Amino acid sequence: MIAINFQPEITDALEQFSQIIKDQSIYSVYQPIISLQDGQVFGYEALTRGPKGSPFHSPLVMFQFAEQQGQLYALEKLAREKAVQGANLDNKQQLLFINISSHVLYDPQFIPGRTQEILHRHGLRPENVVFEITERSSIEDFSLAKKILEHYRKQGYRIAIDDAGAGYSSLQAIAELQPDFIKIDRSLIENIHINKVKEYILETFVTFAKKMNISLIAEGIEHADELIKLTRLGVHYAQGYLLGRPSEGPSTVDENLRMLIWQHRKIEGGHTWTIGDLATPVQIFDVKAFVSEVADYFKKNQESSGVVIVNDDVPVGLMMRDRLFQQLAGQYAFSLFWNRTIDGIMDNAPLIVDEYMAIEQVSQMATSRSIHRLYDLVIITSKGKMIGSASIRTILESITNVRMEFARVANPLTGLPGNLQINREINKRILENSPFHVVYADLDYFKWFNDRFGFQRGDQLIQYTADIMQQAITVCGTPRDFVGHVGGDDFIAVSSTQVPEMLCQEMIRRFDQGVQMFYEGEEWDYVRDRTGNPVQSAGVSLSLSLVVCSCETLISLEQISQTAALLKKKAKAQQGSVYHIKGV
């Protein structure tokens, strides 16, 4: 941290600082955090600023001075209050990230109940707040810190670790505190689209976060290429000047950036359905409709489980049938509520999602709700306007059906789609009549490897090949791209990337980089081909056939297959990992 020396004018500085605390003259600005699934604003990070024109306008100067003078708790307490007071969340699902120094956790005056009072006054709940832990290096007793944070979690607050990747302390804090969010430091994000080491590190973070059910937030995004790479890698959320600068009011995402995110987002398991595919019509009522109108509707439409409350086509609430009649069942409730407007008793914090959000993500959000809201309708919007709803049953059934179909025809070794789905995918691309590419992959001298090292190691090499093809698609492909397992050591990739040669080069690079580990240092003078003849070779290699389908003329699955077979022969006639290309 930068050392700041106030000694020559310490008295004046202390008087100014004390006056700032007394007058409560600090304020908050809010930087948006964007979902890399649907491009919507997921939440805001509150950033404290001192009075404009004051030497304490910079938060770095102000907070360091407060720490030097033993006034850090007073400043942080005021900063939290200002963050809540100025927050203007667009909906009840958005989160407010509030920075707190780790050593403030141990302060006996740090009472979360006080924060809860402020939240209540401004229409927020602990579930809307994420405490973002900074200054992790000052945590000396992780067991105590974990116990304190667990106390806050039970009240509904969530925890984020800031600046992950910037030092050992962040990794230790992740391991010990098990946060809900990990914020990836700008040092790992900058130029990640051209830095393979950073890309591999972030791939590891994504895998780890998935296993631990932790969400990743990439910080400091300033360029579209960085955004595309992070979206393709499967990072959950992002913030940075490209997506929105800190401001005192709410933010909107540039439509071009939103579409860029949607085009490049990573879809788990190759399933491309979004919640918008499940949207069904639902009855709507104006926010000033009478309770009696809604009750009459439910009486006449017994099959309806809920209605959406709107204000100019923008959903603002939900009224479920059972909850309405429960409220009207009280001794005086009927006469009390019957002629009042529905906004007085509706659920004003329903789950509202954008049509482009992945069904799996919506399922996680819906099933994490409290038990009394678990079966409430999920409201679906398009550009903020109401388009329909989906029930939790419909959402779960759609996920189950897709997974059952996938499991039925998937290859049991790699879990990738088999021949039936491969043929469907290629035929679908042909019918769409848009350019696409087919990459046919085959391992050279795999039989020799299997005979020499055993079938178990052979299976591991097959799984490795499946992994590198999927990783290459993630880095160089598009969200709709597809990887299938024909059988044995043969694979297929179907891509719409504009640079298919780069995709092949990435597959070869990843394969050659990792295949050496399967030999465990063994050496040989030659390998044997499938007929048993000795051939000089460094070991197993990867042959790729790249069939470019321009769709300018009518093509067929058989034509693509025959072209791939001819290219395969050419590739196998050469030593080492290579690819050959031809258009159809």
PDB file of N, CA, C and O in Angstrom, residues 203 207 266 413-416 459-475 483-485 491 506-507 510-511 517-518 542:
ATOM      1  N   GLU A 203      -8.770 -20.981 -16.483  1.00  0.00           N
ATOM      2  CA  GLU A 203      -9.464 -22.252 -16.695  1.00  0.00           C
ATOM      3  C   GLU A 203      -9.484 -23.064 -15.400  1.00  0.00           C
ATOM      4  O   GLU A 203     -10.487 -23.696 -15.054  1.00  0.00           O
ATOM      5  N   THR A 207     -12.815 -24.320 -13.240  1.00  0.00           N
ATOM      6  CA  THR A 207     -13.040 -25.714 -12.833  1.00  0.00           C
ATOM      7  C   THR A 207     -13.208 -25.815 -11.327  1.00  0.00           C
ATOM      8  O   THR A 207     -14.119 -26.492 -10.824  1.00  0.00           O
ATOM      9  N   LYS A 266     -20.849 -19.557 -22.619  1.00  0.00           N
ATOM     10  CA  LYS A 266     -20.570 -20.992 -22.549  1.00  0.00           C
ATOM     11  C   LYS A 266     -21.806 -21.717 -22.057  1.00  0.00           C
ATOM     12  O   LYS A 266     -22.364 -21.387 -21.019  1.00  0.00           O
ATOM     13  N   LEU A 413     -17.605 -43.639 -22.269  1.00  0.00           N
ATOM     14  CA  LEU A 413     -16.248 -43.338 -21.812  1.00  0.00           C
ATOM     15  C   LEU A 413     -16.023 -41.840 -21.646  1.00  0.00           C
ATOM     16  O   LEU A 413     -15.507 -41.393 -20.620  1.00  0.00           O
ATOM     17  N   THR A 414     -16.423 -41.056 -22.632  1.00  0.00           N
ATOM     18  CA  THR A 414     -16.149 -39.615 -22.606  1.00  0.00           C
ATOM     19  C   THR A 414     -17.352 -38.784 -22.211  1.00  0.00           C
ATOM     20  O   THR A 414     -17.198 -37.611 -21.866  1.00  0.00           O
ATOM     21  N   GLY A 415     -18.560 -39.384 -22.278  1.00  0.00           N
ATOM     22  CA  GLY A 415     -19.769 -38.613 -21.991  1.00  0.00           C
ATOM     23  C   GLY A 415     -20.179 -37.692 -23.118  1.00  0.00           C
ATOM     24  O   GLY A 415     -21.152 -36.936 -22.989  1.00  0.00           O
ATOM     25  N   LEU A 416     -19.467 -37.741 -24.246  1.00  0.00           N
ATOM     26  CA  LEU A 416     -19.800 -36.885 -25.391  1.00  0.00           C
ATOM     27  C   LEU A 416     -20.941 -37.503 -26.201  1.00  0.00           C
ATOM     28  O   LEU A 416     -21.138 -38.722 -26.177  1.00  0.00           O
ATOM     29  N   ASP A 459      -7.646 -45.704 -22.408  1.00  0.00           N
ATOM     30  CA  ASP A 459      -8.890 -44.987 -22.095  1.00  0.00           C
ATOM     31  C   ASP A 459      -8.598 -43.571 -21.620  1.00  0.00           C
ATOM     32  O   ASP A 459      -9.310 -42.619 -21.959  1.00  0.00           O
ATOM     33  N   GLN A 460      -7.525 -43.432 -20.838  1.00  0.00           N
ATOM     34  CA  GLN A 460      -7.156 -42.112 -20.346  1.00  0.00           C
ATOM     35  C   GLN A 460      -6.760 -41.177 -21.494  1.00  0.00           C
ATOM     36  O   GLN A 460      -7.089 -39.985 -21.493  1.00  0.00           O
ATOM     37  N   LEU A 461      -6.065 -41.742 -22.502  1.00  0.00           N
ATOM     38  CA  LEU A 461      -5.677 -40.942 -23.655  1.00  0.00           C
ATOM     39  C   LEU A 461      -6.910 -40.531 -24.473  1.00  0.00           C
ATOM     40  O   LEU A 461      -6.974 -39.411 -24.981  1.00  0.00           O
ATOM     41  N   ILE A 462      -7.894 -41.426 -24.581  1.00  0.00           N
ATOM     42  CA  ILE A 462      -9.143 -41.088 -25.268  1.00  0.00           C
ATOM     43  C   ILE A 462      -9.853 -39.937 -24.547  1.00  0.00           C
ATOM     44  O   ILE A 462     -10.323 -38.978 -25.163  1.00  0.00           O
ATOM     45  N   GLN A 463      -9.916 -40.050 -23.218  1.00  0.00           N
ATOM     46  CA  GLN A 463     -10.578 -38.992 -22.441  1.00  0.00           C
ATOM     47  C   GLN A 463      -9.828 -37.671 -22.567  1.00  0.00           C
ATOM     48  O   GLN A 463     -10.437 -36.594 -22.647  1.00  0.00           O
ATOM     49  N   TYR A 464      -8.503 -37.756 -22.600  1.00  0.00           N
ATOM     50  CA  TYR A 464      -7.694 -36.553 -22.765  1.00  0.00           C
ATOM     51  C   TYR A 464      -7.981 -35.878 -24.112  1.00  0.00           C
ATOM     52  O   TYR A 464      -8.121 -34.649 -24.198  1.00  0.00           O
ATOM     53  N   THR A 465      -8.098 -36.686 -25.166  1.00  0.00           N
ATOM     54  CA  THR A 465      -8.395 -36.144 -26.491  1.00  0.00           C
ATOM     55  C   THR A 465      -9.756 -35.449 -26.504  1.00  0.00           C
ATOM     56  O   THR A 465      -9.922 -34.372 -27.083  1.00  0.00           O
ATOM     57  N   ALA A 466     -10.749 -36.068 -25.839  1.00  0.00           N
ATOM     58  CA  ALA A 466     -12.067 -35.442 -25.733  1.00  0.00           C
ATOM     59  C   ALA A 466     -11.959 -34.097 -25.024  1.00  0.00           C
ATOM     60  O   ALA A 466     -12.590 -33.111 -25.434  1.00  0.00           O
ATOM     61  N   ASP A 467     -11.157 -34.036 -23.962  1.00  0.00           N
ATOM     62  CA  ASP A 467     -11.000 -32.795 -23.193  1.00  0.00           C
ATOM     63  C   ASP A 467     -10.363 -31.688 -24.037  1.00  0.00           C
ATOM     64  O   ASP A 467     -10.831 -30.543 -24.023  1.00  0.00           O
ATOM     65  N   ILE A 468      -9.282 -32.022 -24.774  1.00  0.00           N
ATOM     66  CA  ILE A 468      -8.582 -30.958 -25.511  1.00  0.00           C
ATOM     67  C   ILE A 468      -9.441 -30.429 -26.650  1.00  0.00           C
ATOM     68  O   ILE A 468      -9.364 -29.248 -27.000  1.00  0.00           O
ATOM     69  N   MET A 469     -10.284 -31.302 -27.222  1.00  0.00           N
ATOM     70  CA  MET A 469     -11.168 -30.822 -28.292  1.00  0.00           C
ATOM     71  C   MET A 469     -12.211 -29.857 -27.742  1.00  0.00           C
ATOM     72  O   MET A 469     -12.508 -28.825 -28.351  1.00  0.00           O
ATOM     73  N   GLN A 470     -12.766 -30.181 -26.575  1.00  0.00           N
ATOM     74  CA  GLN A 470     -13.750 -29.285 -25.963  1.00  0.00           C
ATOM     75  C   GLN A 470     -13.104 -27.979 -25.520  1.00  0.00           C
ATOM     76  O   GLN A 470     -13.695 -26.907 -25.660  1.00  0.00           O
ATOM     77  N   GLN A 471     -11.877 -28.063 -24.983  1.00  0.00           N
ATOM     78  CA  GLN A 471     -11.180 -26.846 -24.564  1.00  0.00           C
ATOM     79  C   GLN A 471     -10.871 -25.943 -25.760  1.00  0.00           C
ATOM     80  O   GLN A 471     -11.009 -24.716 -25.686  1.00  0.00           O
ATOM     81  N   ALA A 472     -10.460 -26.552 -26.868  1.00  0.00           N
ATOM     82  CA  ALA A 472     -10.159 -25.767 -28.067  1.00  0.00           C
ATOM     83  C   ALA A 472     -11.418 -25.090 -28.605  1.00  0.00           C
ATOM     84  O   ALA A 472     -11.378 -23.929 -29.038  1.00  0.00           O
ATOM     85  N   ILE A 473     -12.547 -25.800 -28.556  1.00  0.00           N
ATOM     86  CA  ILE A 473     -13.822 -25.223 -28.987  1.00  0.00           C
ATOM     87  C   ILE A 473     -14.191 -24.036 -28.101  1.00  0.00           C
ATOM     88  O   ILE A 473     -14.670 -22.993 -28.565  1.00  0.00           O
ATOM     89  N   THR A 474     -13.962 -24.175 -26.798  1.00  0.00           N
ATOM     90  CA  THR A 474     -14.260 -23.090 -25.858  1.00  0.00           C
ATOM     91  C   THR A 474     -13.453 -21.843 -26.184  1.00  0.00           C
ATOM     92  O   THR A 474     -13.964 -20.723 -26.154  1.00  0.00           O
ATOM     93  N   VAL A 475     -12.178 -22.038 -26.534  1.00  0.00           N
ATOM     94  CA  VAL A 475     -11.282 -20.909 -26.774  1.00  0.00           C
ATOM     95  C   VAL A 475     -11.467 -20.308 -28.170  1.00  0.00           C
ATOM     96  O   VAL A 475     -11.484 -19.088 -28.336  1.00  0.00           O
ATOM     97  N   VAL A 483     -19.166 -30.976 -30.011  1.00  0.00           N
ATOM     98  CA  VAL A 483     -18.130 -32.008 -30.050  1.00  0.00           C
ATOM     99  C   VAL A 483     -18.786 -33.355 -29.791  1.00  0.00           C
ATOM    100  O   VAL A 483     -19.531 -33.509 -28.813  1.00  0.00           O
ATOM    101  N   GLY A 484     -18.528 -34.332 -30.650  1.00  0.00           N
ATOM    102  CA  GLY A 484     -19.092 -35.668 -30.496  1.00  0.00           C
ATOM    103  C   GLY A 484     -18.017 -36.729 -30.573  1.00  0.00           C
ATOM    104  O   GLY A 484     -16.915 -36.492 -31.078  1.00  0.00           O
ATOM    105  N   HIS A 485     -18.346 -37.915 -30.060  1.00  0.00           N
ATOM    106  CA  HIS A 485     -17.415 -39.046 -30.048  1.00  0.00           C
ATOM    107  C   HIS A 485     -17.974 -40.134 -30.959  1.00  0.00           C
ATOM    108  O   HIS A 485     -18.949 -40.798 -30.624  1.00  0.00           O
ATOM    109  N   PHE A 491     -13.220 -38.674 -33.313  1.00  0.00           N
ATOM    110  CA  PHE A 491     -14.067 -37.612 -32.776  1.00  0.00           C
ATOM    111  C   PHE A 491     -14.522 -36.686 -33.899  1.00  0.00           C
ATOM    112  O   PHE A 491     -13.903 -36.619 -34.962  1.00  0.00           O
ATOM    113  N   GLU A 506      -5.246 -25.064 -32.592  1.00  0.00           N
ATOM    114  CA  GLU A 506      -5.369 -25.105 -31.127  1.00  0.00           C
ATOM    115  C   GLU A 506      -5.536 -26.536 -30.638  1.00  0.00           C
ATOM    116  O   GLU A 506      -4.966 -26.919 -29.603  1.00  0.00           O
ATOM    117  N   MET A 507      -6.303 -27.350 -31.361  1.00  0.00           N
ATOM    118  CA  MET A 507      -6.453 -28.758 -30.993  1.00  0.00           C
ATOM    119  C   MET A 507      -5.102 -29.477 -31.024  1.00  0.00           C
ATOM    120  O   MET A 507      -4.756 -30.222 -30.097  1.00  0.00           O
ATOM    121  N   ARG A 510      -2.697 -28.232 -28.156  1.00  0.00           N
ATOM    122  CA  ARG A 510      -3.048 -28.778 -26.843  1.00  0.00           C
ATOM    123  C   ARG A 510      -2.735 -30.276 -26.769  1.00  0.00           C
ATOM    124  O   ARG A 510      -2.269 -30.762 -25.741  1.00  0.00           O
ATOM    125  N   PHE A 511      -3.007 -31.003 -27.857  1.00  0.00           N
ATOM    126  CA  PHE A 511      -2.744 -32.444 -27.839  1.00  0.00           C
ATOM    127  C   PHE A 511      -1.246 -32.715 -27.708  1.00  0.00           C
ATOM    128  O   PHE A 511      -0.814 -33.472 -26.836  1.00  0.00           O
ATOM    129  N   MET A 517       2.941 -36.747 -21.336  1.00  0.00           N
ATOM    130  CA  MET A 517       2.794 -37.217 -19.949  1.00  0.00           C
ATOM    131  C   MET A 517       2.292 -38.660 -19.892  1.00  0.00           C
ATOM    132  O   MET A 517       2.467 -39.345 -18.877  1.00  0.00           O
ATOM    133  N   PHE A 518       1.690 -39.158 -20.981  1.00  0.00           N
ATOM    134  CA  PHE A 518       1.177 -40.519 -20.981  1.00  0.00           C
ATOM    135  C   PHE A 518       2.291 -41.558 -21.186  1.00  0.00           C
ATOM    136  O   PHE A 518       2.076 -42.737 -20.955  1.00  0.00           O
ATOM    137  N   LEU A 542      -2.061 -36.604 -33.767  1.00  0.00           N
ATOM    138  CA  LEU A 542      -3.461 -36.277 -34.043  1.00  0.00           C
ATOM    139  C   LEU A 542      -3.611 -35.862 -35.503  1.00  0.00           C
ATOM    140  O   LEU A 542      -2.972 -34.913 -35.948  1.00  0.00           O
TER     141      LEU A 542
END
